[in-house]
Coordinates of C-alpha atoms in Angstrom, one line a residue:
Chain A
M68 CA 0.0 0.0 0.0
S69 CA 1.4 3.4 -0.9
S70 CA 2.2 6.1 1.7
N71 CA -0.5 8.3 0.3
A72 CA -3.2 5.6 0.8
E73 CA -1.9 4.9 4.3
N74 CA -2.2 8.6 5.1
R75 CA -5.7 8.6 3.8
L76 CA -6.6 5.5 5.9
E77 CA -5.1 7.2 8.9
L78 CA -7.0 10.4 8.3
I79 CA -10.3 8.5 7.9
A80 CA -9.6 6.6 11.1
R81 CA -8.9 9.8 13.0
I82 CA -12.1 11.4 11.7
R83 CA -14.0 8.4 12.8
V84 CA -12.9 8.8 16.3
G85 CA -13.8 12.5 16.3
D86 CA -10.3 14.1 15.8
A87 CA -11.1 17.8 15.0
R88 CA -7.7 18.4 13.4
A89 CA -8.2 15.5 11.1
E90 CA -11.4 17.1 10.0
E91 CA -9.7 20.4 9.4
E92 CA -7.1 18.5 7.2
L93 CA -9.8 17.0 5.1
V94 CA -11.5 20.3 4.7
A95 CA -8.1 21.8 3.6
I96 CA -7.7 19.1 1.0
Y97 CA -11.0 19.4 -0.6
Q98 CA -12.4 22.8 0.0
R99 CA -10.8 24.7 -2.9
S100 CA -11.6 22.0 -5.5
L101 CA -15.1 21.6 -4.3
L102 CA -15.7 25.4 -4.4
L103 CA -14.5 25.4 -8.0
I104 CA -16.7 22.5 -9.0
T105 CA -19.8 24.0 -7.3
S106 CA -19.0 27.4 -8.9
V107 CA -18.9 25.9 -12.3
R108 CA -22.0 23.9 -11.9
T109 CA -24.2 26.5 -10.2
R110 CA -22.8 29.6 -11.9
D111 CA -23.4 31.4 -8.6
R112 CA -20.5 32.1 -6.3
E113 CA -22.5 32.7 -3.2
A114 CA -24.6 29.5 -3.7
A115 CA -21.3 27.6 -4.4
K116 CA -19.9 28.7 -1.0
D117 CA -22.9 27.4 0.8
L118 CA -23.0 24.2 -1.2
T119 CA -19.3 23.5 -0.5
Q120 CA -19.9 23.8 3.2
D121 CA -22.9 21.4 2.9
I122 CA -20.8 18.9 0.9
L123 CA -17.9 19.0 3.4
F124 CA -20.3 18.6 6.3
A125 CA -22.0 15.7 4.6
V126 CA -18.6 14.0 3.8
L127 CA -17.5 14.4 7.4
R128 CA -20.7 13.1 8.8
G129 CA -20.5 10.1 6.4
L130 CA -16.9 9.4 7.5
R131 CA -17.8 9.7 11.2
D132 CA -20.6 7.2 10.6
G133 CA -18.2 4.8 8.9
Q134 CA -19.9 4.9 5.5
L135 CA -16.5 4.7 3.7
R136 CA -14.6 1.5 4.2
E137 CA -11.8 1.8 1.6
A138 CA -9.4 4.7 1.8
D139 CA -8.7 4.5 -1.9
K140 CA -12.3 5.5 -2.6
L141 CA -12.2 8.8 -0.6
D142 CA -12.0 10.9 -3.7
A143 CA -14.9 9.1 -5.3
F144 CA -16.9 9.3 -2.0
V145 CA -16.3 13.1 -1.9
H146 CA -17.2 13.5 -5.5
G147 CA -20.3 11.4 -5.3
T148 CA -21.5 13.4 -2.3
A149 CA -20.8 16.6 -4.2
R150 CA -22.6 15.5 -7.3
N151 CA -25.7 14.5 -5.3
L152 CA -25.9 17.7 -3.4
I153 CA -25.3 19.9 -6.4
N154 CA -28.0 18.0 -8.4
N155 CA -30.4 18.4 -5.5
Y156 CA -29.6 22.1 -5.4
L157 CA -30.1 22.6 -9.1
R158 CA -33.4 20.7 -9.0
S159 CA -34.7 22.7 -6.1
K160 CA -33.6 25.9 -7.7
A161 CA -35.6 25.0 -10.9
R162 CA -38.6 24.3 -8.8
R163 CA -38.4 27.5 -6.8
R164 CA -38.2 29.6 -9.9
E165 CA -36.2 32.1 -7.9
S166 CA -35.7 35.5 -9.6
D167 CA -32.1 36.4 -9.8
L168 CA -32.8 40.0 -10.6
S169 CA -34.7 40.8 -7.4
S170 CA -32.6 38.8 -5.0
A171 CA -30.7 40.9 -2.5
A172 CA -26.9 40.6 -2.2
E173 CA -25.7 38.6 0.7
P174 CA -23.9 40.5 3.4
I175 CA -20.1 40.2 3.4
V176 CA -19.0 37.7 6.0
E177 CA -15.3 37.6 5.4
P178 CA -14.0 41.1 4.4
I179 CA -10.5 40.1 3.6
A180 CA -11.5 37.2 1.4
Q181 CA -14.0 39.4 -0.2
L182 CA -11.4 42.1 -0.9
E183 CA -9.0 39.5 -2.4
L184 CA -11.8 38.2 -4.6
I185 CA -12.6 41.7 -5.8
E186 CA -8.9 42.3 -6.6
K187 CA -8.7 39.1 -8.6
Q188 CA -11.8 40.0 -10.5
R189 CA -10.4 43.4 -11.3
L190 CA -7.2 41.9 -12.6
V191 CA -9.0 39.4 -14.8
R192 CA -11.3 42.1 -16.1
S193 CA -8.3 44.3 -16.9
E194 CA -6.6 41.4 -18.7
L195 CA -9.7 40.5 -20.7
E196 CA -10.4 44.1 -21.6
S197 CA -6.9 44.3 -23.1
Y198 CA -7.9 41.6 -25.6
S199 CA -9.4 42.5 -28.9
V200 CA -13.2 42.6 -29.1
L201 CA -13.1 39.6 -31.4
D202 CA -11.1 37.6 -28.9
Q203 CA -13.5 38.6 -26.1
Q204 CA -16.4 37.6 -28.3
I205 CA -14.9 34.2 -29.0
L206 CA -14.3 33.7 -25.3
L207 CA -17.8 34.7 -24.5
L208 CA -19.4 32.4 -27.0
S209 CA -17.1 29.5 -25.8
L210 CA -17.1 29.9 -22.0
L211 CA -20.5 31.4 -21.4
D212 CA -22.7 30.2 -24.2
G213 CA -21.0 26.9 -24.9
H214 CA -20.9 27.2 -28.7
S215 CA -18.6 25.0 -30.7
L216 CA -15.8 26.4 -32.8
V217 CA -17.8 25.9 -36.0
E218 CA -20.8 27.8 -34.6
I219 CA -18.5 30.6 -33.4
A220 CA -16.8 30.8 -36.8
D221 CA -20.2 31.0 -38.4
R222 CA -21.6 33.6 -36.1
L223 CA -18.5 35.9 -36.3
N224 CA -17.8 35.4 -40.0
V225 CA -14.3 34.2 -39.2
S226 CA -12.6 31.0 -40.4
H227 CA -12.7 27.9 -38.2
D228 CA -8.9 27.9 -37.9
A229 CA -8.8 31.5 -36.9
V230 CA -11.3 30.9 -34.1
R231 CA -9.5 27.9 -32.9
Q232 CA -6.1 29.6 -32.9
R233 CA -7.4 32.8 -31.3
R234 CA -9.3 30.9 -28.6
S235 CA -6.3 28.6 -27.8
R236 CA -3.9 31.6 -27.6
V237 CA -6.2 33.6 -25.4
I238 CA -6.9 30.8 -23.0
R239 CA -3.3 29.8 -22.8
K240 CA -2.4 33.4 -22.0
L241 CA -5.1 33.8 -19.5
T242 CA -4.4 30.5 -17.6
K243 CA -0.7 31.2 -17.7
K244 CA -1.2 34.6 -16.1
F245 CA -3.8 33.8 -13.6
S246 CA -3.3 30.2 -12.6
G247 CA -0.6 31.4 -10.2
L248 CA -3.2 33.4 -8.2
S249 CA -3.6 32.3 -4.6
Q250 CA -6.5 30.2 -3.5
M251 CA -10.0 31.5 -3.7
Chain B
M199 CA -2.6 16.7 1.0
T200 CA -3.2 16.4 -2.7
S201 CA -0.3 15.1 -4.6
M202 CA 0.7 14.8 -8.3
T203 CA 1.8 11.2 -7.7
T204 CA -1.8 10.2 -7.6
Y205 CA -2.1 10.8 -11.3
D206 CA -1.1 7.2 -11.9
R207 CA -4.2 5.8 -10.3
C208 CA -6.5 8.4 -11.9
K209 CA -8.5 7.6 -15.0
M210 CA -7.7 11.0 -16.5
D211 CA -4.2 12.3 -17.0
C212 CA -4.1 16.0 -17.6
R213 CA -0.7 15.8 -19.2
Q214 CA -2.1 13.7 -22.0
L215 CA -5.4 15.5 -22.8
D216 CA -6.3 18.7 -24.5
R217 CA -6.8 20.4 -21.2
D218 CA -7.7 23.8 -22.5
N219 CA -10.5 22.5 -24.8
L220 CA -11.8 20.1 -22.1
F221 CA -11.9 22.8 -19.5
V222 CA -13.7 25.3 -21.8
Q223 CA -16.4 22.7 -22.4
Y224 CA -16.6 21.9 -18.7
V225 CA -16.9 25.6 -17.7
S226 CA -19.6 26.2 -20.4
G227 CA -21.5 23.1 -19.2
C228 CA -21.2 21.3 -22.5
L229 CA -19.3 18.2 -21.5
E230 CA -20.7 14.7 -21.6
P231 CA -21.8 13.6 -18.1
Q232 CA -19.4 10.7 -18.0
I233 CA -16.4 12.8 -19.0
E234 CA -17.6 15.6 -16.7
S235 CA -17.7 13.2 -13.8
E236 CA -14.2 11.9 -14.5
L237 CA -12.8 15.4 -14.9
E238 CA -14.4 16.5 -11.6
E239 CA -12.9 13.5 -9.8
H240 CA -9.5 14.5 -11.3
I241 CA -9.9 18.1 -10.3
L242 CA -10.3 17.0 -6.7
R243 CA -6.7 15.9 -6.6
C244 CA -4.9 18.0 -9.2
N245 CA -3.6 21.4 -8.1
Q246 CA -2.6 22.4 -11.6
C247 CA -6.0 21.7 -13.1
Q248 CA -7.6 23.6 -10.2
A249 CA -5.5 26.6 -11.0
V250 CA -6.5 26.5 -14.7
L251 CA -10.1 26.0 -13.8
E252 CA -10.0 28.9 -11.4
A253 CA -8.6 31.3 -14.1
L254 CA -11.3 30.2 -16.5
L255 CA -14.0 30.6 -13.9
F256 CA -12.9 34.2 -13.2
A257 CA -12.9 34.9 -16.9
R258 CA -16.4 33.4 -17.3
E259 CA -17.8 35.5 -14.4
D260 CA -16.3 38.7 -15.9
L261 CA -17.6 37.8 -19.4
Q262 CA -21.0 37.1 -17.9
A263 CA -21.1 40.5 -16.2
R264 CA -20.1 42.3 -19.4
A265 CA -21.9 40.0 -21.9
H266 CA -24.4 42.5 -23.1
I267 CA -21.7 45.1 -23.8
I268 CA -19.4 42.6 -25.6
R269 CA -22.2 41.3 -27.7
T270 CA -23.4 44.8 -28.8
Q271 CA -19.9 45.9 -29.5
T272 CA -19.5 43.3 -32.2
Q273 CA -23.0 43.0 -33.5
P274 CA -22.8 42.6 -37.2
S275 CA -25.9 44.8 -37.5
R276 CA -24.0 47.6 -35.8
I277 CA -21.3 47.3 -38.3
W278 CA -23.8 47.3 -41.0
A279 CA -25.5 50.4 -39.5
R280 CA -22.2 52.1 -39.4
W281 CA -21.7 51.5 -43.1
V282 CA -25.2 52.7 -43.9
L283 CA -24.4 55.9 -41.9
V284 CA -21.2 56.4 -43.9
A285 CA -23.1 55.8 -47.2
V286 CA -25.9 58.2 -46.3
S287 CA -23.4 60.9 -45.2
S288 CA -21.4 60.4 -48.4
S289 CA -24.6 60.7 -50.5
C290 CA -25.6 63.8 -48.6
L291 CA -22.3 65.4 -49.2
L292 CA -22.4 64.4 -52.9
I293 CA -25.9 65.9 -53.3
L294 CA -24.8 69.0 -51.5
G295 CA -21.7 69.4 -53.7
V296 CA -23.7 68.9 -56.9
T297 CA -26.4 71.4 -55.8
M298 CA -23.8 74.0 -54.9
Y299 CA -22.1 73.5 -58.2
R300 CA -25.3 73.9 -60.1
F301 CA -26.3 76.9 -58.1
Q302 CA -23.0 78.6 -58.7
R303 CA -23.2 77.8 -62.4
T304 CA -26.8 79.1 -62.7
R305 CA -25.9 82.2 -60.7
A306 CA -22.8 82.9 -62.9
R307 CA -24.9 82.5 -66.0
Q308 CA -27.6 84.8 -64.6
Q309 CA -25.0 87.4 -63.7
A310 CA -23.5 87.2 -67.2
V311 CA -27.0 87.5 -68.8
S312 CA -27.9 90.5 -66.5
H313 CA -24.7 92.3 -67.4
L314 CA -25.1 91.7 -71.1
S315 CA -28.9 92.2 -71.4
A316 CA -31.1 95.2 -71.0
P317 CA -34.0 95.1 -68.4
E318 CA -36.4 94.4 -71.3
D319 CA -34.8 91.0 -71.6
F320 CA -36.1 90.2 -68.2
Q321 CA -38.8 87.8 -69.4
E322 CA -36.3 86.0 -71.5
N323 CA -33.9 85.6 -68.6
T324 CA -36.7 84.3 -66.5
R325 CA -37.5 81.8 -69.1
V326 CA -33.9 80.6 -69.3
D327 CA -33.7 80.3 -65.6
L328 CA -36.9 78.4 -65.1
S329 CA -36.2 76.0 -67.9
G330 CA -32.7 75.3 -66.7
P331 CA -31.5 72.1 -65.2
P332 CA -34.0 70.8 -62.6
S333 CA -33.0 71.4 -59.0
P334 CA -33.3 68.7 -56.4
T335 CA -35.7 70.7 -54.2
P336 CA -38.3 73.3 -55.2
S337 CA -37.3 75.7 -52.4
I338 CA -33.8 76.0 -53.8
T339 CA -35.1 76.9 -57.2
N340 CA -37.4 79.6 -55.8
D341 CA -34.6 81.1 -53.6
V342 CA -32.2 81.0 -56.5
H343 CA -34.7 82.8 -58.5
K344 CA -35.2 85.5 -55.8
R345 CA -31.5 86.0 -55.4
N346 CA -30.9 86.4 -59.1
Y347 CA -33.3 89.3 -59.3
N348 CA -32.2 90.9 -56.0
G349 CA -31.7 94.6 -56.6
L350 CA -32.6 94.5 -60.3
T351 CA -36.4 94.8 -60.4
K352 CA -39.5 93.2 -59.1
P353 CA -39.4 89.5 -59.5
P354 CA -42.1 87.9 -61.7
D355 CA -45.1 86.3 -60.1
I356 CA -44.0 82.8 -59.6
P357 CA -46.5 80.5 -57.9
Q358 CA -45.2 79.6 -54.5
T359 CA -46.0 76.3 -52.9
G360 CA -45.6 75.5 -49.2
Q361 CA -44.6 78.0 -46.6
Q362 CA -43.8 81.6 -47.6
T363 CA -40.4 82.9 -46.8
P364 CA -39.4 86.6 -46.5
E365 CA -38.5 87.7 -50.0
L366 CA -35.1 89.1 -50.9
E367 CA -33.6 88.1 -47.6
P368 CA -30.0 87.2 -47.7
G369 CA -28.7 84.2 -45.9
P370 CA -28.0 80.5 -46.3
L371 CA -30.3 78.6 -48.7
P372 CA -32.6 76.0 -47.2
L373 CA -31.5 72.6 -48.5
T374 CA -34.5 70.6 -47.4
P375 CA -38.2 71.3 -47.3
K376 CA -39.5 73.1 -44.3
D377 CA -39.4 71.1 -41.1
S378 CA -42.7 70.6 -39.5
G379 CA -41.1 71.1 -36.1
T380 CA -42.7 68.0 -34.6
K381 CA -39.5 66.1 -33.6
P382 CA -40.1 63.7 -30.8
S383 CA -38.3 64.7 -27.6
K384 CA -35.4 62.5 -26.5
P385 CA -35.6 60.6 -23.2
G386 CA -34.5 62.7 -20.3
Q387 CA -34.6 66.0 -22.3
D388 CA -37.1 68.1 -20.3
A389 CA -39.7 65.4 -21.0
M390 CA -42.9 64.8 -19.1
P391 CA -43.1 61.6 -17.1
G392 CA -45.4 60.1 -19.8
E393 CA -42.8 60.8 -22.5
V394 CA -40.1 59.0 -20.5
A395 CA -42.2 55.9 -20.2
W396 CA -42.9 56.1 -23.9
S397 CA -39.1 56.2 -24.6
R398 CA -38.4 53.2 -22.4
E399 CA -41.1 51.2 -24.2
Q400 CA -39.5 52.0 -27.4
L401 CA -36.1 50.9 -26.1
S402 CA -37.6 47.7 -24.8
A403 CA -39.1 47.1 -28.2
I404 CA -35.7 47.7 -29.9
D405 CA -34.0 45.3 -27.4
S406 CA -36.7 42.7 -27.9
E407 CA -36.3 43.1 -31.7
I408 CA -32.6 42.4 -31.3
L409 CA -33.4 39.4 -29.2
S410 CA -36.0 38.0 -31.5
K411 CA -33.8 37.8 -34.6
V412 CA -33.7 34.1 -34.6
A413 CA -33.3 31.9 -37.7
L414 CA -36.3 29.7 -38.5
P415 CA -35.7 26.0 -38.4
N416 CA -35.0 24.2 -41.6
Y417 CA -37.1 21.3 -42.7
T418 CA -35.6 18.3 -44.5
F419 CA -37.7 15.9 -46.4
S420 CA -36.7 12.5 -45.1
G421 CA -37.3 10.6 -48.4
I422 CA -39.1 10.4 -51.6
G423 CA -41.3 7.7 -50.1
K424 CA -42.8 10.3 -47.8
R425 CA -44.2 12.2 -50.7
R426 CA -47.7 11.1 -51.6
H427 CA -48.7 13.6 -54.3
S428 CA -48.3 12.6 -57.8
G429 CA -46.1 14.9 -59.8
G430 CA -44.1 15.8 -56.7
A431 CA -44.5 19.6 -57.2
G432 CA -46.8 20.3 -54.3
F433 CA -49.2 23.1 -54.7
P434 CA -48.4 26.0 -56.9
A435 CA -47.1 29.2 -55.3
G436 CA -49.7 31.7 -54.2
A437 CA -52.7 29.5 -55.0
V438 CA -53.4 27.2 -52.2
N439 CA -56.6 25.3 -52.6
L440 CA -57.0 21.9 -51.0
P441 CA -56.8 19.4 -53.8
P442 CA -60.0 17.4 -54.4
A443 CA -57.9 14.2 -54.4
I444 CA -57.3 14.5 -50.6
D445 CA -59.9 12.8 -48.5
S446 CA -60.1 14.8 -45.3
S447 CA -61.4 11.8 -43.4
S448 CA -58.5 9.5 -44.2
P449 CA -55.5 9.5 -41.8
A450 CA -53.1 9.9 -44.6
A451 CA -54.7 13.2 -45.6
A452 CA -53.0 15.1 -42.8
D453 CA -49.7 13.7 -43.9
D454 CA -50.3 14.7 -47.5
L455 CA -51.2 18.2 -46.4
F456 CA -48.2 18.4 -44.1
Q457 CA -45.8 17.4 -46.9
S458 CA -47.4 20.0 -49.2
A459 CA -47.1 22.6 -46.4
M460 CA -43.5 21.8 -45.9
L461 CA -42.9 22.3 -49.6
A462 CA -44.4 25.7 -49.3
Y463 CA -42.4 26.3 -46.1
V464 CA -39.1 25.3 -47.7
E465 CA -39.9 27.8 -50.5
K466 CA -40.6 30.4 -47.8
R467 CA -44.3 30.7 -48.8
Y468 CA -45.3 30.9 -45.2
A469 CA -48.9 32.0 -45.8
D470 CA -49.4 28.9 -47.9
S471 CA -47.8 26.7 -45.4
E472 CA -50.0 28.2 -42.7
T473 CA -53.2 27.5 -44.7
L474 CA -52.2 23.9 -45.4
L475 CA -51.1 23.2 -41.8
D476 CA -54.3 24.7 -40.6
A477 CA -56.2 22.3 -42.7
A478 CA -53.9 19.4 -41.6
I479 CA -54.4 20.2 -38.0
K480 CA -58.2 19.9 -38.3
I481 CA -57.6 16.2 -39.3
A482 CA -54.8 15.5 -36.8
P483 CA -55.1 18.1 -34.0
G484 CA -52.5 16.7 -31.7
A485 CA -49.7 16.0 -34.2
P486 CA -46.6 17.7 -32.8
E487 CA -44.8 18.3 -36.1
I488 CA -47.8 19.9 -37.7
N489 CA -48.4 22.1 -34.6
F490 CA -44.7 23.0 -34.5
Y491 CA -44.4 24.1 -38.1
L492 CA -47.8 25.9 -37.9
G493 CA -46.4 27.9 -35.0
I494 CA -43.2 28.6 -37.0
S495 CA -45.1 29.7 -40.0
R496 CA -47.1 32.1 -37.9
L497 CA -44.0 33.5 -36.4
A498 CA -42.6 34.0 -39.8
L499 CA -45.7 35.8 -40.9
G500 CA -45.4 38.1 -37.9
K501 CA -48.3 36.6 -35.9
P502 CA -46.6 35.7 -32.7
S503 CA -49.8 35.7 -30.6
E504 CA -51.3 33.1 -32.9
A505 CA -48.1 31.0 -32.8
I506 CA -48.4 30.5 -29.0
D507 CA -51.2 27.9 -29.1
P508 CA -49.6 25.5 -31.6
F509 CA -46.4 25.6 -29.6
R510 CA -48.3 24.9 -26.4
T511 CA -50.0 21.9 -28.0
V512 CA -46.6 20.5 -29.0
L513 CA -45.4 20.9 -25.4
A514 CA -48.6 19.3 -24.0
H515 CA -47.8 16.2 -26.0
Q516 CA -44.3 16.0 -24.5
D517 CA -42.7 15.0 -27.7
R518 CA -38.9 14.6 -27.2
Q519 CA -38.0 15.6 -30.7
Y520 CA -39.9 18.9 -30.6
S521 CA -39.9 19.8 -27.0
Q522 CA -36.8 21.9 -26.9
R523 CA -37.6 23.6 -30.2
A524 CA -41.1 24.3 -29.0
H525 CA -39.8 26.0 -25.8
F526 CA -37.3 28.0 -27.8
Y527 CA -39.6 29.3 -30.5
L528 CA -42.4 29.9 -27.9
A529 CA -39.9 32.1 -26.1
N530 CA -39.3 34.0 -29.3
A531 CA -43.0 34.5 -29.7
Y532 CA -43.2 35.9 -26.2
M533 CA -40.3 38.1 -26.9
K534 CA -42.0 39.5 -30.0
L535 CA -45.0 40.2 -27.8
L536 CA -42.7 41.8 -25.1
R537 CA -43.8 39.2 -22.6
L538 CA -40.3 39.0 -21.4
P539 CA -40.8 37.1 -18.1
E540 CA -42.6 34.3 -19.9
A541 CA -39.9 34.3 -22.6
D542 CA -37.3 34.0 -19.8
Q543 CA -39.1 31.0 -18.4
E544 CA -39.4 29.2 -21.8
L545 CA -35.7 29.9 -22.7
E546 CA -34.6 28.5 -19.4
K547 CA -36.6 25.3 -20.1
A548 CA -35.1 25.1 -23.6
A549 CA -31.6 25.6 -22.2
S550 CA -32.1 22.8 -19.7
I551 CA -33.0 20.3 -22.3
P552 CA -30.0 18.7 -24.2
G553 CA -30.2 19.4 -27.9
P554 CA -29.0 21.5 -30.8
L555 CA -30.7 24.7 -29.5
R556 CA -29.2 24.6 -26.0
A557 CA -26.4 27.0 -26.7
D558 CA -28.7 29.4 -28.6
A559 CA -31.2 29.3 -25.7
R560 CA -28.5 30.1 -23.2
S561 CA -27.2 32.9 -25.4
E562 CA -30.7 34.3 -25.7
L563 CA -31.3 33.9 -22.0
T564 CA -28.2 35.9 -21.2
N565 CA -29.2 38.7 -23.5
L566 CA -32.7 38.7 -22.2
R567 CA -31.6 38.8 -18.6
A568 CA -29.2 41.6 -19.3
I569 CA -32.1 43.6 -20.9
L570 CA -34.4 42.8 -18.0
A571 CA -31.7 43.9 -15.5
N572 CA -31.1 47.2 -17.5
S573 CA -34.8 47.9 -17.6
T574 CA -35.2 47.2 -13.9
E575 CA -32.3 49.5 -13.2
S576 CA -33.7 52.3 -15.3
Q577 CA -37.1 51.8 -13.6
K578 CA -35.5 52.2 -10.2
I579 CA -33.8 55.4 -11.3
D580 CA -37.0 56.7 -12.6
D581 CA -38.8 55.8 -9.4
T582 CA -36.2 57.5 -7.4
K583 CA -36.4 60.6 -9.5
N584 CA -40.2 60.6 -9.2
T585 CA -39.9 60.2 -5.4
H586 CA -37.6 63.1 -5.1

């Protein structure tokens, strides 16, 4: 058994006996990635934060109750829990027919984290605004609307190759520049 | 903690896949569920991929916030409008130049004639002037005439049309007919509250018009065997009479009518296709494809309110093939009627169903919500102004 698997096994065992530090370790391992996944799926940062908390809470409760027997399956267990809770959230949101326009903004709970977030958003905006309008349009149609390269080329009256090259260049530039940013 | 060594046990290896493309699809929500699941499991343990995803997520949020601006910046219609503006300006300048040239030429000729001729040649001069090259606007001709005889003698009685202008008055020549002075006031320009509301409605209509520019779906005939009419030419253009050969009580009659309607539809004779589909629907009231294309034909004919019922019938039958399309085009009918909240609802449903219109529905939904947000914002500003 690899050391990584042994560490996981030990972590799970500690959580099962109620070790608070082990729980903190598990939260540190998964919090960022879960927040990213929930943000992508819900398209709502505030909702994603709440959902991440719910997922971590559900995972910890499951581990305490001994629902996971194999340490190797911890990632799958976390992911399965996340998917279930995200799907539940999306279903309930569709049922509620909540209006995004009228919903009031949540009060800021963590001012420093909020300031960091605003700064990152400002940097990304500044970077995106430095791109040509066509590049921004390509990114918008790709990332937001989910159009294929062919559809984008058709809509913007640009060749397929040009769209592919531009998108690839812009994304590489963007990820290279901002993937070094600290955690969310 | 997460470690790169766990790549070996992971189904997905980010070093071997087209990460950028995969992440773009993931962020836009267009990834297959199976791949999406594997990717998410991979993200849980890969720090590098988390960083890439985070950057794309920030970019998506920013693009979402500025979507309306970016789209309008690069709208082809705007570019087209710019070219039209350039063309109109150039034409105006050309007309102005030609008019000025003619005016100068006529004036020079008149001056030459007046210098050379005696006052008794006055009638002759008048004749020459009036029979000269036609001017673009009557007011220019009259003013030229007045100016030519300024200071010489009394001008002849020329029948004046339209508004009288003070005679022999120096100054720039009017280049266009008299303005009625009934220009509509611009929003926010000392306008009454009613006028502001009128302007906002106009703006909404324009926005909605932009939103509702949606291509009509194509129809493809699935095979020669589907065609029942002999001759294969369908009904002639502009003359739709139900053929006597069709027995309206037989189940095949609806199909025959539908095929003929689709021939008309493909040829963009929407009035004909509507008539035929109307007849078909009496035989098969619940047929989704007949109802769907009836709705589309009515949309094409600019009758969105009449298109709603057929689309609703399609949705009531829960036909998988037409469900997404019905939601999408029903949303467009609502948009044309400025029933934007209902359009929003239908677009959201269309976007939630997997299919070819999913991306279009999302795009429309983003546009619509941006417009709704803008109108809500302007409404709040107006309300605040009114309160103060």
